[in-house]
mmCIF file of C-alpha atoms in Angstrom:
data_model
loop_
_atom_site.group_PDB
_atom_site.id
_atom_site.type_symbol
_atom_site.label_atom_id
_atom_site.label_comp_id
_atom_site.label_asym_id
_atom_site.label_seq_id
_atom_site.Cartn_x
_atom_site.Cartn_y
_atom_site.Cartn_z
ATOM 1 C CA MET A 1 4.120 0.239 -46.256
ATOM 2 C CA LYS A 2 3.395 -2.321 -43.633
ATOM 3 C CA LEU A 3 2.107 -1.012 -40.009
ATOM 4 C CA GLN A 4 2.965 -4.125 -37.622
ATOM 5 C CA PHE A 5 1.535 -3.947 -33.998
ATOM 6 C CA ASP A 6 3.598 -5.037 -31.292
ATOM 7 C CA PRO A 7 1.544 -4.821 -27.927
ATOM 8 C CA ASN A 8 4.558 -5.664 -25.778
ATOM 9 C CA GLN A 9 6.836 -2.833 -26.220
ATOM 10 C CA GLN A 10 8.628 -1.822 -23.021
ATOM 11 C CA TYR A 11 7.685 1.816 -23.070
ATOM 12 C CA GLN A 12 4.535 1.247 -23.657
ATOM 13 C CA LEU A 13 3.953 -1.379 -20.798
ATOM 14 C CA ASP A 14 5.619 1.226 -18.914
ATOM 15 C CA ALA A 15 3.408 4.008 -19.467
ATOM 16 C CA VAL A 16 0.730 1.697 -18.659
ATOM 17 C CA ALA A 17 1.769 0.811 -15.297
ATOM 18 C CA ALA A 18 2.718 4.274 -14.504
ATOM 19 C CA LEU A 19 -1.077 5.179 -14.986
ATOM 20 C CA THR A 20 -2.599 1.772 -13.347
ATOM 21 C CA ASP A 21 -0.116 2.126 -10.718
ATOM 22 C CA LEU A 22 -1.279 5.371 -9.462
ATOM 23 C CA PHE A 23 -4.797 3.676 -8.046
ATOM 24 C CA GLU A 24 -2.833 0.684 -6.646
ATOM 25 C CA GLY A 25 -5.042 0.123 -3.678
ATOM 26 C CA GLN A 26 -8.212 1.021 -5.519
ATOM 27 C CA PRO A 27 -10.763 -2.317 -5.291
ATOM 28 C CA GLN A 28 -11.589 -3.464 -8.770
ATOM 29 C CA GLY A 29 -15.405 -3.150 -9.520
ATOM 30 C CA ALA A 30 -16.621 -5.514 -12.128
ATOM 31 C CA PRO A 31 -14.653 -5.946 -15.121
ATOM 32 C CA GLU A 32 -17.892 -5.867 -17.510
ATOM 33 C CA TYR A 33 -18.493 -2.816 -19.726
ATOM 34 C CA SER A 34 -22.031 -1.606 -20.842
ATOM 35 C CA VAL A 35 -23.881 1.018 -21.823
ATOM 36 C CA ILE A 36 -26.761 1.822 -20.239
ATOM 37 C CA HIS A 37 -29.430 4.764 -19.534
ATOM 38 C CA VAL A 38 -30.749 5.585 -16.594
ATOM 39 C CA GLU A 39 -33.350 8.928 -15.528
ATOM 40 C CA GLY A 40 -31.899 9.754 -12.026
ATOM 41 C CA MET A 41 -29.276 9.010 -10.176
ATOM 42 C CA GLY A 42 -28.740 6.372 -7.341
ATOM 43 C CA GLY A 43 -29.983 2.949 -6.463
ATOM 44 C CA LEU A 44 -27.571 1.430 -9.249
ATOM 45 C CA PHE A 45 -25.503 4.256 -9.571
ATOM 46 C CA ALA A 46 -24.914 5.437 -6.060
ATOM 47 C CA GLY A 47 -20.891 5.433 -5.403
ATOM 48 C CA GLN A 48 -20.920 6.421 -9.154
ATOM 49 C CA THR A 49 -19.752 9.582 -10.969
ATOM 50 C CA ARG A 50 -21.818 9.905 -14.207
ATOM 51 C CA THR A 51 -21.226 11.887 -17.320
ATOM 52 C CA GLU A 52 -21.398 12.214 -20.407
ATOM 53 C CA LEU A 53 -18.500 10.972 -20.398
ATOM 54 C CA GLY A 54 -19.610 7.707 -19.243
ATOM 55 C CA VAL A 55 -20.223 6.048 -15.411
ATOM 56 C CA GLY A 56 -16.871 6.236 -13.398
ATOM 57 C CA ASN A 57 -16.127 4.798 -9.548
ATOM 58 C CA HIS A 58 -14.994 6.696 -6.796
ATOM 59 C CA LEU A 59 -11.852 6.280 -5.141
ATOM 60 C CA LEU A 60 -12.040 4.201 -1.905
ATOM 61 C CA PHE A 61 -8.881 5.468 -0.832
ATOM 62 C CA SER A 62 -7.277 8.716 0.562
ATOM 63 C CA GLU A 63 -5.802 11.580 -1.616
ATOM 64 C CA GLU A 64 -2.777 11.158 0.804
ATOM 65 C CA LYS A 65 -2.665 7.616 -0.468
ATOM 66 C CA LEU A 66 -3.413 8.314 -4.092
ATOM 67 C CA LEU A 67 -0.187 11.121 -3.395
ATOM 68 C CA ALA A 68 1.627 7.641 -2.256
ATOM 69 C CA ASN A 69 1.286 5.856 -5.167
ATOM 70 C CA THR A 70 2.193 8.748 -7.434
ATOM 71 C CA ARG A 71 5.308 9.661 -5.405
ATOM 72 C CA GLY A 72 6.318 5.566 -6.104
ATOM 73 C CA VAL A 73 5.965 6.104 -9.478
ATOM 74 C CA GLN A 74 7.396 9.630 -9.781
ATOM 75 C CA VAL A 75 10.422 7.628 -7.695
ATOM 76 C CA ARG A 76 10.388 4.469 -9.904
ATOM 77 C CA ASN A 77 10.699 6.296 -12.992
ATOM 78 C CA ASP A 78 13.629 8.597 -11.989
ATOM 79 C CA ILE A 79 11.393 12.300 -11.575
ATOM 80 C CA GLU A 80 12.704 14.314 -10.064
ATOM 81 C CA VAL A 81 10.177 15.591 -7.147
ATOM 82 C CA THR A 82 11.212 19.177 -7.026
ATOM 83 C CA HIS A 83 8.572 19.984 -4.347
ATOM 84 C CA PRO A 84 7.899 16.178 -2.537
ATOM 85 C CA ASP A 85 5.769 18.421 -0.181
ATOM 86 C CA ALA A 86 3.188 19.704 -2.015
ATOM 87 C CA SER A 87 -0.652 18.178 -2.519
ATOM 88 C CA LEU A 88 -2.016 17.101 -5.638
ATOM 89 C CA GLU A 89 -2.675 18.935 -8.704
ATOM 90 C CA ALA A 90 -6.428 19.047 -8.690
ATOM 91 C CA TRP A 91 -9.770 21.550 -10.066
ATOM 92 C CA GLU A 92 -12.310 21.703 -8.112
ATOM 93 C CA LEU A 93 -15.547 20.189 -8.914
ATOM 94 C CA PHE A 94 -19.541 20.405 -8.050
ATOM 95 C CA ASP A 95 -20.382 16.703 -6.584
ATOM 96 C CA ALA A 96 -24.588 17.441 -7.378
ATOM 97 C CA ALA A 97 -25.073 13.951 -5.665
ATOM 98 C CA ALA A 98 -23.472 14.755 -2.765
ATOM 99 C CA ASN A 99 -24.259 18.985 -3.129
ATOM 100 C CA GLU A 100 -21.171 19.757 -2.127
ATOM 101 C CA PRO A 101 -17.719 20.841 -4.098
ATOM 102 C CA ARG A 102 -14.993 17.992 -3.886
ATOM 103 C CA ARG A 103 -11.286 18.212 -5.450
ATOM 104 C CA CYS A 104 -10.402 16.436 -8.411
ATOM 105 C CA PRO A 105 -6.761 15.410 -9.190
ATOM 106 C CA HIS A 106 -5.312 15.153 -12.729
ATOM 107 C CA PHE A 107 -2.347 13.765 -14.273
ATOM 108 C CA SER A 108 -0.018 13.517 -17.450
ATOM 109 C CA VAL A 109 1.662 10.410 -18.616
ATOM 110 C CA GLU A 110 4.226 11.088 -21.203
ATOM 111 C CA MET A 111 5.638 7.953 -23.344
ATOM 112 C CA GLU A 112 8.713 7.675 -24.620
ATOM 113 C CA THR A 113 8.130 6.619 -28.444
ATOM 114 C CA GLY A 114 11.730 6.161 -29.566
ATOM 115 C CA THR A 115 10.952 8.298 -32.783
#
């Protein structure tokens, strides 16, 4: 058996677009990736979230914009929105740098593989 990978399968491209389009309007950061170690938060990492999973950018647009982007992706993919006025599902996390709780929206993207 020989496995072949085709990076241009439409169902994969659609799934990637569904995810990336949620963040339409978020300014792009530097495209480089690096592994780093720092003792404290601040300086180079001001405005970023650092956990055991890595360093992530904060969203620079509102949750309302994220909701509008989500609805756009749902409409484009013919996903029924049963409660259009509902807010995004989210976890509440404690933001140690800001010393306050904040909402952390979460998403699921399903991909049809044709199998």
